Amino acid sequence: MTMRYMRLLWLLFPLLVWLGCKSTKPSAPERPLRSTEPRAAATSGGNVQLEYVQRYKDIAIAEMQRTGIPASITLAQGILESGSGRSELAVNANNHFGIKCSGNWTGRTYHKKDDDRDASGKLIESCFRRYERPEESFVDHSEFIRDPRKAARYGFLFNLDPTDYRAWARGLQTAGYATSPTYADRLIELIENLRLFEYDQPGAAVAPPPGGVVPERVPPRERIQYINDVKAVHSRPGETIADIARIYQLNPSEVADYNDRAFAPGDRLPVGTRIFLQPKRRSWRGRTTHHFVRTGQTMLDIAQQYGIQLEALLERNGMTYGQEPMVNEKIRLRGRRQPGEVVRLRDGATPPPPRPTPPPPLVPEDKPPFQQPDTPSTSSMPTPLPDRPAVVGVPYPTDPIPEPAPQPNPSVPNPTPPPQQPTPAPPSPQPPPQQTVFHRVERGDTLFSISRRYGIPVAEIKRMNQLASDQIQVGQVLRIQ
């Protein structure tokens, strides 16, 4: 018995040793109940969305100017449907809006399973449009909504206020753009959380959203967008017109002229200020014909928003420099004004004072009045009136009274009349010299504002004062005339 137990113990000894060694090793940490990857994605989701907005806001604004679809709606749809540009379609096909192939699509395609099924109900691959660049997807999204063949479905959207993003979001859901019953609410939540509604007013400087990131330094070519078929960029923090001109190898003074001299070349621009790199158009080339003035908006703001020359915009609406329209007034962007179409002006807004004109010339009092020559002419003879009385020997009141003939003196034989000297004509009066006008620069004055006040081009003021730049200082005296 003893030998049997001893043999069994020797057989079990290696197993006991192995179990003892295993129990001394540190235990592995417990796996968490949730993966850390979704939590990290949720933490950085806001930054991902802001980066998406900063990257694609320019193309969204440009499409709004071209088609009338609010930029806030386009950006919110792109974030929602492409996962802020990280979805499979966005990464592999540059398709940010999930637009599928249609019967007239002849471009590149990308196939993946979505919601299409065959006759037996089995899920099959769907055909999606594939683009070379993401910006092409934004353009195609606009064309998809405003397609004339879909006017019965989406046409009513273009009758909505382009700044009413809530109405647009609910309108898209009503039109069946998406099947989700919360689609409109999710769009509105994105627009309000990221303050995307500020991009629906492209004429004003757009403030970065709360907690926003500084836009990355993109190449100069990618900063350019087209407003009214004119090249334009938005200013970065600390930039001036001279800085932008240097980047694009342009003359700073010419760039200031392109933007109606709203800023001097050396002035720091508010972040997001639109600066045109080419001469603006004289009218708007888009579908809109009028603009309704918002609170605090000036004619210069409207001119910059639509890429129209300020002078042409004022002329089209029967206004002059210095006049500003009332809120909600209708400003014509193209076409001719109708009879009686007058813009109401703000209280106290008056046109600039006209340039002083010299007084009419005065005849000096010490000079004799101008005399007619002695030789009578037909034009100087009086013309008889039709009802003149026929009385012989009685002069008519309009006839000159003849002087009595000189009587001969019998004591002087054949007197000779003295020669008559011709009366010299008085010299033509010279107008007094034009009075010189000066202007003392006050705080807030610019050459552009002074030129509008006196109706003189900026170039003329610079020439008269021998200014090499547009920089002026408070207290400086400038010659205006």
mmCIF file of C-alpha atoms in Angstrom, residues 103-458:
data_model
loop_
_atom_site.group_PDB
_atom_site.id
_atom_site.type_symbol
_atom_site.label_atom_id
_atom_site.label_comp_id
_atom_site.label_asym_id
_atom_site.label_seq_id
_atom_site.Cartn_x
_atom_site.Cartn_y
_atom_site.Cartn_z
ATOM 1 C CA GLY A 103 -29.806 57.104 -65.236
ATOM 2 C CA ASN A 104 -27.909 60.129 -66.579
ATOM 3 C CA TRP A 105 -24.709 59.680 -64.535
ATOM 4 C CA THR A 106 -21.721 58.951 -66.785
ATOM 5 C CA GLY A 107 -18.902 59.568 -64.302
ATOM 6 C CA ARG A 108 -16.946 57.202 -62.088
ATOM 7 C CA THR A 109 -18.810 54.972 -59.650
ATOM 8 C CA TYR A 110 -18.318 53.259 -56.306
ATOM 9 C CA HIS A 111 -20.304 50.228 -55.141
ATOM 10 C CA LYS A 112 -21.188 49.233 -51.594
ATOM 11 C CA LYS A 113 -24.127 47.661 -49.805
ATOM 12 C CA ASP A 114 -26.601 50.236 -48.556
ATOM 13 C CA ASP A 115 -30.373 49.768 -48.750
ATOM 14 C CA ASP A 116 -30.988 48.322 -52.218
ATOM 15 C CA ARG A 117 -32.387 44.782 -52.427
ATOM 16 C CA ASP A 118 -33.085 42.352 -55.235
ATOM 17 C CA ALA A 119 -36.414 40.759 -56.120
ATOM 18 C CA SER A 120 -36.048 38.179 -53.383
ATOM 19 C CA GLY A 121 -35.313 40.830 -50.730
ATOM 20 C CA LYS A 122 -31.599 40.110 -50.483
ATOM 21 C CA LEU A 123 -29.338 43.108 -49.806
ATOM 22 C CA ILE A 124 -27.237 44.000 -52.854
ATOM 23 C CA GLU A 125 -24.563 46.586 -53.631
ATOM 24 C CA SER A 126 -25.710 50.109 -54.472
ATOM 25 C CA CYS A 127 -24.065 52.362 -57.057
ATOM 26 C CA PHE A 128 -22.765 55.706 -55.755
ATOM 27 C CA ARG A 129 -21.178 58.617 -57.614
ATOM 28 C CA ARG A 130 -17.430 58.954 -57.297
ATOM 29 C CA TYR A 131 -15.639 62.325 -57.553
ATOM 30 C CA GLU A 132 -12.062 63.414 -58.065
ATOM 31 C CA ARG A 133 -12.220 65.995 -55.273
ATOM 32 C CA PRO A 134 -14.633 66.557 -52.364
ATOM 33 C CA GLU A 135 -15.542 70.021 -53.711
ATOM 34 C CA GLU A 136 -17.124 68.339 -56.749
ATOM 35 C CA SER A 137 -19.464 66.548 -54.348
ATOM 36 C CA PHE A 138 -20.622 69.902 -52.923
ATOM 37 C CA VAL A 139 -21.348 71.259 -56.408
ATOM 38 C CA ASP A 140 -23.233 68.106 -57.376
ATOM 39 C CA HIS A 141 -25.250 68.315 -54.157
ATOM 40 C CA SER A 142 -26.473 71.789 -55.172
ATOM 41 C CA GLU A 143 -27.325 70.631 -58.697
ATOM 42 C CA PHE A 144 -29.159 67.605 -57.289
ATOM 43 C CA ILE A 145 -31.492 69.800 -55.196
ATOM 44 C CA ARG A 146 -32.117 72.477 -57.822
ATOM 45 C CA ASP A 147 -32.507 70.035 -60.749
ATOM 46 C CA PRO A 148 -35.508 71.290 -62.799
ATOM 47 C CA ARG A 149 -36.751 67.716 -63.068
ATOM 48 C CA LYS A 150 -37.089 67.696 -59.254
ATOM 49 C CA ALA A 151 -38.810 71.094 -59.063
ATOM 50 C CA ALA A 152 -42.065 69.494 -57.921
ATOM 51 C CA ARG A 153 -40.169 67.961 -55.007
ATOM 52 C CA TYR A 154 -37.608 70.583 -53.963
ATOM 53 C CA GLY A 155 -38.683 73.711 -55.866
ATOM 54 C CA PHE A 156 -40.627 75.210 -52.929
ATOM 55 C CA LEU A 157 -37.404 75.415 -50.893
ATOM 56 C CA PHE A 158 -36.103 78.288 -53.023
ATOM 57 C CA ASN A 159 -39.116 80.391 -52.023
ATOM 58 C CA LEU A 160 -38.019 80.228 -48.375
ATOM 59 C CA ASP A 161 -35.913 82.864 -46.646
ATOM 60 C CA PRO A 162 -32.285 81.814 -47.325
ATOM 61 C CA THR A 163 -31.390 82.719 -43.719
ATOM 62 C CA ASP A 164 -34.164 80.568 -42.190
ATOM 63 C CA TYR A 165 -32.200 77.362 -41.707
ATOM 64 C CA ARG A 166 -34.981 75.792 -39.599
ATOM 65 C CA ALA A 167 -37.488 76.105 -42.457
ATOM 66 C CA TRP A 168 -34.943 74.658 -44.884
ATOM 67 C CA ALA A 169 -34.169 71.710 -42.607
ATOM 68 C CA ARG A 170 -37.834 70.855 -42.138
ATOM 69 C CA GLY A 171 -38.488 71.410 -45.828
ATOM 70 C CA LEU A 172 -35.826 68.877 -46.796
ATOM 71 C CA GLN A 173 -37.376 66.305 -44.477
ATOM 72 C CA THR A 174 -40.860 67.018 -45.835
ATOM 73 C CA ALA A 175 -39.576 66.622 -49.405
ATOM 74 C CA GLY A 176 -38.273 63.157 -48.508
ATOM 75 C CA TYR A 177 -34.545 63.884 -48.773
ATOM 76 C CA ALA A 178 -34.005 61.446 -45.873
ATOM 77 C CA THR A 179 -36.242 58.789 -44.304
ATOM 78 C CA SER A 180 -35.209 59.451 -40.701
ATOM 79 C CA PRO A 181 -38.012 61.181 -38.728
ATOM 80 C CA THR A 182 -35.386 63.162 -36.767
ATOM 81 C CA TYR A 183 -33.389 64.328 -39.802
ATOM 82 C CA ALA A 184 -34.476 67.988 -39.534
ATOM 83 C CA ASP A 185 -33.885 68.127 -35.774
ATOM 84 C CA ARG A 186 -30.366 66.741 -36.174
ATOM 85 C CA LEU A 187 -29.544 69.308 -38.857
ATOM 86 C CA ILE A 188 -30.847 72.163 -36.684
ATOM 87 C CA GLU A 189 -28.878 70.890 -33.680
ATOM 88 C CA LEU A 190 -25.644 70.839 -35.691
ATOM 89 C CA ILE A 191 -26.246 74.314 -37.119
ATOM 90 C CA GLU A 192 -26.899 75.843 -33.703
ATOM 91 C CA ASN A 193 -24.139 74.020 -31.810
ATOM 92 C CA LEU A 194 -21.500 74.950 -34.400
ATOM 93 C CA ARG A 195 -23.042 78.382 -35.178
ATOM 94 C CA LEU A 196 -23.179 77.493 -38.852
ATOM 95 C CA PHE A 197 -25.946 80.055 -39.394
ATOM 96 C CA GLU A 198 -23.252 82.760 -39.375
ATOM 97 C CA TYR A 199 -22.032 81.456 -42.733
ATOM 98 C CA ASP A 200 -25.420 82.301 -44.246
ATOM 99 C CA GLN A 201 -24.358 85.984 -44.107
ATOM 100 C CA PRO A 202 -21.160 85.911 -46.206
ATOM 101 C CA GLY A 203 -20.954 89.673 -46.550
ATOM 102 C CA ALA A 204 -20.078 90.116 -42.879
ATOM 103 C CA ALA A 205 -16.916 88.970 -41.121
ATOM 104 C CA VAL A 206 -17.683 85.519 -39.739
ATOM 105 C CA ALA A 207 -16.485 84.937 -36.190
ATOM 106 C CA PRO A 208 -14.972 81.507 -35.476
ATOM 107 C CA PRO A 209 -17.313 79.181 -33.573
ATOM 108 C CA PRO A 210 -16.814 78.772 -29.795
ATOM 109 C CA GLY A 211 -13.775 76.641 -29.115
ATOM 110 C CA GLY A 212 -12.901 76.785 -32.801
ATOM 111 C CA VAL A 213 -9.499 75.961 -34.130
ATOM 112 C CA VAL A 214 -7.314 78.250 -36.188
ATOM 113 C CA PRO A 215 -7.598 77.313 -39.884
ATOM 114 C CA GLU A 216 -4.637 75.402 -41.176
ATOM 115 C CA ARG A 217 -2.247 77.131 -43.548
ATOM 116 C CA VAL A 218 -3.630 76.023 -46.872
ATOM 117 C CA PRO A 219 -1.822 76.866 -50.131
ATOM 118 C CA PRO A 220 -2.745 80.255 -51.656
ATOM 119 C CA ARG A 221 -4.474 78.644 -54.636
ATOM 120 C CA GLU A 222 -6.879 76.729 -52.381
ATOM 121 C CA ARG A 223 -7.888 79.940 -50.562
ATOM 122 C CA ILE A 224 -9.396 81.413 -53.722
ATOM 123 C CA GLN A 225 -13.143 81.246 -54.279
ATOM 124 C CA TYR A 226 -15.333 82.842 -56.940
ATOM 125 C CA ILE A 227 -18.039 85.361 -56.036
ATOM 126 C CA ASN A 228 -20.003 86.638 -59.038
ATOM 127 C CA ASP A 229 -17.271 85.052 -61.210
ATOM 128 C CA VAL A 230 -14.610 87.200 -59.496
ATOM 129 C CA LYS A 231 -11.661 85.816 -57.519
ATOM 130 C CA ALA A 232 -11.796 86.528 -53.778
ATOM 131 C CA VAL A 233 -10.234 85.337 -50.526
ATOM 132 C CA HIS A 234 -11.073 85.710 -46.834
ATOM 133 C CA SER A 235 -8.542 87.410 -44.594
ATOM 134 C CA ARG A 236 -6.659 85.561 -41.874
ATOM 135 C CA PRO A 237 -5.824 86.962 -38.427
ATOM 136 C CA GLY A 238 -3.510 89.965 -38.685
ATOM 137 C CA GLU A 239 -3.550 90.186 -42.490
ATOM 138 C CA THR A 240 -3.667 93.424 -44.471
ATOM 139 C CA ILE A 241 -4.500 94.112 -48.090
ATOM 140 C CA ALA A 242 -0.778 94.597 -48.690
ATOM 141 C CA ASP A 243 -0.104 91.101 -47.274
ATOM 142 C CA ILE A 244 -2.735 89.515 -49.516
ATOM 143 C CA ALA A 245 -1.455 91.425 -52.544
ATOM 144 C CA ARG A 246 2.072 90.214 -51.856
ATOM 145 C CA ILE A 247 0.910 86.578 -51.624
ATOM 146 C CA TYR A 248 -0.801 86.782 -55.022
ATOM 147 C CA GLN A 249 1.811 89.096 -56.617
ATOM 148 C CA LEU A 250 -0.572 92.020 -57.107
ATOM 149 C CA ASN A 251 -0.317 95.782 -56.613
ATOM 150 C CA PRO A 252 -1.689 96.676 -53.118
ATOM 151 C CA SER A 253 -3.194 99.945 -54.355
ATOM 152 C CA GLU A 254 -5.024 98.120 -57.154
ATOM 153 C CA VAL A 255 -6.373 95.504 -54.727
ATOM 154 C CA ALA A 256 -7.648 98.360 -52.527
ATOM 155 C CA ASP A 257 -9.365 99.816 -55.606
ATOM 156 C CA TYR A 258 -10.963 96.430 -56.376
ATOM 157 C CA ASN A 259 -12.576 96.588 -52.913
ATOM 158 C CA ASP A 260 -13.865 100.187 -53.234
ATOM 159 C CA ARG A 261 -11.129 101.528 -50.936
ATOM 160 C CA ALA A 262 -12.991 100.207 -47.881
ATOM 161 C CA PHE A 263 -9.588 99.572 -46.295
ATOM 162 C CA ALA A 264 -6.186 101.129 -46.844
ATOM 163 C CA PRO A 265 -3.480 98.668 -47.963
ATOM 164 C CA GLY A 266 -1.798 98.806 -44.557
ATOM 165 C CA ASP A 267 -4.902 98.487 -42.345
ATOM 166 C CA ARG A 268 -5.355 95.236 -40.417
ATOM 167 C CA LEU A 269 -8.462 93.452 -41.669
ATOM 168 C CA PRO A 270 -11.104 91.844 -39.429
ATOM 169 C CA VAL A 271 -10.833 88.070 -39.600
ATOM 170 C CA GLY A 272 -12.937 86.661 -42.426
ATOM 171 C CA THR A 273 -13.142 89.904 -44.431
ATOM 172 C CA ARG A 274 -13.791 89.211 -48.100
ATOM 173 C CA ILE A 275 -11.114 90.722 -50.338
ATOM 174 C CA PHE A 276 -11.480 90.614 -54.125
ATOM 175 C CA LEU A 277 -8.401 90.001 -56.255
ATOM 176 C CA GLN A 278 -9.987 91.234 -59.499
ATOM 177 C CA PRO A 279 -12.267 94.131 -60.479
ATOM 178 C CA LYS A 280 -15.833 93.432 -59.389
ATOM 179 C CA ARG A 281 -18.764 93.252 -61.817
ATOM 180 C CA ARG A 282 -21.294 95.996 -62.436
ATOM 181 C CA SER A 283 -24.237 93.687 -61.736
ATOM 182 C CA TRP A 284 -25.067 90.360 -60.108
ATOM 183 C CA ARG A 285 -24.888 87.306 -62.364
ATOM 184 C CA GLY A 286 -26.820 84.946 -60.107
ATOM 185 C CA ARG A 287 -30.521 84.128 -60.063
ATOM 186 C CA THR A 288 -31.420 86.662 -57.378
ATOM 187 C CA THR A 289 -32.493 90.106 -58.603
ATOM 188 C CA HIS A 290 -32.869 91.929 -55.258
ATOM 189 C CA HIS A 291 -31.376 92.005 -51.779
ATOM 190 C CA PHE A 292 -33.251 92.979 -48.610
ATOM 191 C CA VAL A 293 -31.203 95.126 -46.266
ATOM 192 C CA ARG A 294 -30.421 93.706 -42.824
ATOM 193 C CA THR A 295 -29.874 95.656 -39.610
ATOM 194 C CA GLY A 296 -26.639 97.645 -39.700
ATOM 195 C CA GLN A 297 -25.860 96.672 -43.293
ATOM 196 C CA THR A 298 -24.387 99.306 -45.601
ATOM 197 C CA MET A 299 -24.259 99.568 -49.358
ATOM 198 C CA LEU A 300 -20.554 98.727 -49.178
ATOM 199 C CA ASP A 301 -21.394 95.508 -47.294
ATOM 200 C CA ILE A 302 -23.899 94.560 -49.996
ATOM 201 C CA ALA A 303 -21.411 95.378 -52.754
ATOM 202 C CA GLN A 304 -18.809 93.120 -51.116
ATOM 203 C CA GLN A 305 -21.327 90.355 -50.487
ATOM 204 C CA TYR A 306 -22.343 90.066 -54.145
ATOM 205 C CA GLY A 307 -19.099 91.144 -55.858
ATOM 206 C CA ILE A 308 -20.617 94.309 -57.383
ATOM 207 C CA GLN A 309 -18.850 97.649 -57.783
ATOM 208 C CA LEU A 310 -20.148 100.077 -55.171
ATOM 209 C CA GLU A 311 -20.445 102.892 -57.717
ATOM 210 C CA ALA A 312 -22.528 100.706 -60.062
ATOM 211 C CA LEU A 313 -24.728 99.456 -57.186
ATOM 212 C CA LEU A 314 -25.452 103.020 -56.046
ATOM 213 C CA GLU A 315 -26.191 104.139 -59.601
ATOM 214 C CA ARG A 316 -28.519 101.184 -60.203
ATOM 215 C CA ASN A 317 -30.568 102.116 -57.127
ATOM 216 C CA GLY A 318 -30.597 105.893 -57.668
ATOM 217 C CA MET A 319 -28.324 106.607 -54.703
ATOM 218 C CA THR A 320 -25.120 108.564 -54.148
ATOM 219 C CA TYR A 321 -22.074 108.141 -51.920
ATOM 220 C CA GLY A 322 -22.953 108.569 -48.263
ATOM 221 C CA GLN A 323 -26.571 107.477 -48.585
ATOM 222 C CA GLU A 324 -27.584 104.275 -46.763
ATOM 223 C CA PRO A 325 -30.880 102.359 -47.137
ATOM 224 C CA MET A 326 -33.364 101.593 -44.385
ATOM 225 C CA VAL A 327 -33.684 98.100 -42.936
ATOM 226 C CA ASN A 328 -35.720 95.694 -45.131
ATOM 227 C CA GLU A 329 -35.405 97.993 -48.156
ATOM 228 C CA LYS A 330 -35.152 96.196 -51.498
ATOM 229 C CA ILE A 331 -31.834 96.817 -53.267
ATOM 230 C CA ARG A 332 -31.698 95.958 -56.957
ATOM 231 C CA LEU A 333 -28.721 93.789 -57.904
ATOM 232 C CA ARG A 334 -29.308 93.613 -61.651
ATOM 233 C CA GLY A 335 -31.774 94.793 -64.262
ATOM 234 C CA ARG A 336 -33.393 98.187 -64.654
ATOM 235 C CA ARG A 337 -35.394 99.994 -62.023
ATOM 236 C CA GLN A 338 -39.130 100.161 -62.524
ATOM 237 C CA PRO A 339 -40.981 103.521 -62.550
ATOM 238 C CA GLY A 340 -41.429 104.714 -58.985
ATOM 239 C CA GLU A 341 -38.858 102.264 -57.601
ATOM 240 C CA VAL A 342 -37.158 104.447 -54.970
ATOM 241 C CA VAL A 343 -35.023 103.291 -52.057
ATOM 242 C CA ARG A 344 -35.963 104.786 -48.699
ATOM 243 C CA LEU A 345 -32.948 106.167 -46.854
ATOM 244 C CA ARG A 346 -32.065 105.978 -43.189
ATOM 245 C CA ASP A 347 -32.857 108.933 -40.969
ATOM 246 C CA GLY A 348 -30.165 111.562 -41.176
ATOM 247 C CA ALA A 349 -28.487 110.031 -44.220
ATOM 248 C CA THR A 350 -27.733 112.771 -46.715
ATOM 249 C CA PRO A 351 -25.628 112.849 -49.855
ATOM 250 C CA PRO A 352 -22.144 114.339 -49.508
ATOM 251 C CA PRO A 353 -21.840 118.109 -49.996
ATOM 252 C CA PRO A 354 -21.153 119.117 -53.604
ATOM 253 C CA ARG A 355 -17.817 120.530 -54.572
ATOM 254 C CA PRO A 356 -17.828 124.358 -54.225
ATOM 255 C CA THR A 357 -18.201 126.217 -57.528
ATOM 256 C CA PRO A 358 -16.759 129.699 -58.203
ATOM 257 C CA PRO A 359 -19.269 132.598 -58.075
ATOM 258 C CA PRO A 360 -20.404 134.210 -61.348
ATOM 259 C CA PRO A 361 -18.056 136.922 -62.650
ATOM 260 C CA LEU A 362 -18.820 140.466 -61.527
ATOM 261 C CA VAL A 363 -18.398 143.650 -63.645
ATOM 262 C CA PRO A 364 -16.072 146.132 -61.919
ATOM 263 C CA GLU A 365 -17.844 149.388 -61.039
ATOM 264 C CA ASP A 366 -14.985 151.670 -62.278
ATOM 265 C CA LYS A 367 -15.286 150.429 -65.866
ATOM 266 C CA PRO A 368 -17.684 152.072 -68.348
ATOM 267 C CA PRO A 369 -20.530 149.919 -69.547
ATOM 268 C CA PHE A 370 -20.196 148.244 -72.871
ATOM 269 C CA GLN A 371 -21.317 150.502 -75.778
ATOM 270 C CA GLN A 372 -22.689 149.477 -79.105
ATOM 271 C CA PRO A 373 -20.638 150.560 -82.146
ATOM 272 C CA ASP A 374 -21.711 153.734 -83.982
ATOM 273 C CA THR A 375 -22.445 151.903 -87.198
ATOM 274 C CA PRO A 376 -26.080 150.824 -87.090
ATOM 275 C CA SER A 377 -26.929 147.342 -88.051
ATOM 276 C CA THR A 378 -30.128 145.675 -89.056
ATOM 277 C CA SER A 379 -30.193 143.620 -85.905
ATOM 278 C CA SER A 380 -30.049 146.739 -83.718
ATOM 279 C CA MET A 381 -32.935 148.537 -85.459
ATOM 280 C CA PRO A 382 -36.259 148.471 -83.607
ATOM 281 C CA THR A 383 -38.890 146.161 -84.964
ATOM 282 C CA PRO A 384 -42.308 147.777 -85.419
ATOM 283 C CA LEU A 385 -45.129 146.126 -83.566
ATOM 284 C CA PRO A 386 -48.203 144.969 -85.476
ATOM 285 C CA ASP A 387 -50.568 147.369 -83.640
ATOM 286 C CA ARG A 388 -48.346 150.471 -83.934
ATOM 287 C CA PRO A 389 -50.400 153.695 -84.222
ATOM 288 C CA ALA A 390 -50.084 155.391 -87.577
ATOM 289 C CA VAL A 391 -49.476 158.948 -86.401
ATOM 290 C CA VAL A 392 -47.086 160.943 -88.526
ATOM 291 C CA GLY A 393 -44.390 162.853 -86.679
ATOM 292 C CA VAL A 394 -45.105 161.281 -83.257
ATOM 293 C CA PRO A 395 -42.349 158.889 -82.165
ATOM 294 C CA TYR A 396 -43.368 155.456 -80.882
ATOM 295 C CA PRO A 397 -42.187 154.811 -77.323
ATOM 296 C CA THR A 398 -39.861 152.020 -78.474
ATOM 297 C CA ASP A 399 -38.152 154.165 -81.139
ATOM 298 C CA PRO A 400 -35.017 156.125 -80.251
ATOM 299 C CA ILE A 401 -35.670 159.857 -79.925
ATOM 300 C CA PRO A 402 -33.668 161.656 -82.635
ATOM 301 C CA GLU A 403 -31.296 164.352 -81.448
ATOM 302 C CA PRO A 404 -31.738 167.843 -82.940
ATOM 303 C CA ALA A 405 -29.387 168.662 -85.803
ATOM 304 C CA PRO A 406 -26.671 171.175 -84.920
ATOM 305 C CA GLN A 407 -27.434 174.727 -86.146
ATOM 306 C CA PRO A 408 -24.683 176.446 -88.229
ATOM 307 C CA ASN A 409 -22.892 179.403 -86.621
ATOM 308 C CA PRO A 410 -22.865 182.343 -89.044
ATOM 309 C CA SER A 411 -19.705 183.793 -87.517
ATOM 310 C CA VAL A 412 -17.643 180.672 -88.209
ATOM 311 C CA PRO A 413 -17.409 179.775 -91.894
ATOM 312 C CA ASN A 414 -17.690 176.090 -92.717
ATOM 313 C CA PRO A 415 -16.893 174.664 -89.301
ATOM 314 C CA THR A 416 -15.209 171.250 -89.380
ATOM 315 C CA PRO A 417 -16.493 168.744 -86.823
ATOM 316 C CA PRO A 418 -13.745 167.290 -84.577
ATOM 317 C CA PRO A 419 -12.782 163.719 -85.306
ATOM 318 C CA GLN A 420 -14.492 161.155 -83.114
ATOM 319 C CA GLN A 421 -12.236 158.765 -81.207
ATOM 320 C CA PRO A 422 -13.446 155.121 -81.151
ATOM 321 C CA THR A 423 -14.501 153.955 -77.699
ATOM 322 C CA PRO A 424 -12.281 151.045 -76.614
ATOM 323 C CA ALA A 425 -14.097 147.907 -75.592
ATOM 324 C CA PRO A 426 -13.713 147.092 -71.903
ATOM 325 C CA PRO A 427 -11.564 144.053 -71.125
ATOM 326 C CA SER A 428 -13.475 140.837 -70.420
ATOM 327 C CA PRO A 429 -13.742 140.302 -66.688
ATOM 328 C CA GLN A 430 -11.636 137.450 -65.245
ATOM 329 C CA PRO A 431 -13.238 135.077 -62.725
ATOM 330 C CA PRO A 432 -11.731 135.251 -59.263
ATOM 331 C CA PRO A 433 -9.230 132.500 -58.464
ATOM 332 C CA GLN A 434 -10.712 129.275 -57.064
ATOM 333 C CA GLN A 435 -10.522 129.095 -53.304
ATOM 334 C CA THR A 436 -8.261 126.403 -51.869
ATOM 335 C CA VAL A 437 -10.046 123.903 -49.585
ATOM 336 C CA PHE A 438 -8.297 121.901 -46.879
ATOM 337 C CA HIS A 439 -9.397 119.049 -44.623
ATOM 338 C CA ARG A 440 -7.945 118.188 -41.217
ATOM 339 C CA VAL A 441 -7.858 114.411 -40.674
ATOM 340 C CA GLU A 442 -9.974 113.260 -37.746
ATOM 341 C CA ARG A 443 -10.100 109.932 -35.944
ATOM 342 C CA GLY A 444 -11.670 107.293 -38.182
ATOM 343 C CA ASP A 445 -10.971 109.171 -41.430
ATOM 344 C CA THR A 446 -9.576 107.299 -44.431
ATOM 345 C CA LEU A 447 -8.755 108.510 -47.898
ATOM 346 C CA PHE A 448 -11.791 106.630 -49.143
ATOM 347 C CA SER A 449 -14.176 108.306 -46.671
ATOM 348 C CA ILE A 450 -12.675 111.736 -47.432
ATOM 349 C CA SER A 451 -13.023 111.134 -51.168
ATOM 350 C CA ARG A 452 -16.700 110.229 -50.731
ATOM 351 C CA ARG A 453 -17.305 113.284 -48.556
ATOM 352 C CA TYR A 454 -15.914 115.757 -51.087
ATOM 353 C CA GLY A 455 -16.659 113.794 -54.270
ATOM 354 C CA ILE A 456 -12.985 113.642 -55.306
ATOM 355 C CA PRO A 457 -11.172 110.465 -56.411
ATOM 356 C CA VAL A 458 -8.602 109.063 -54.012
#
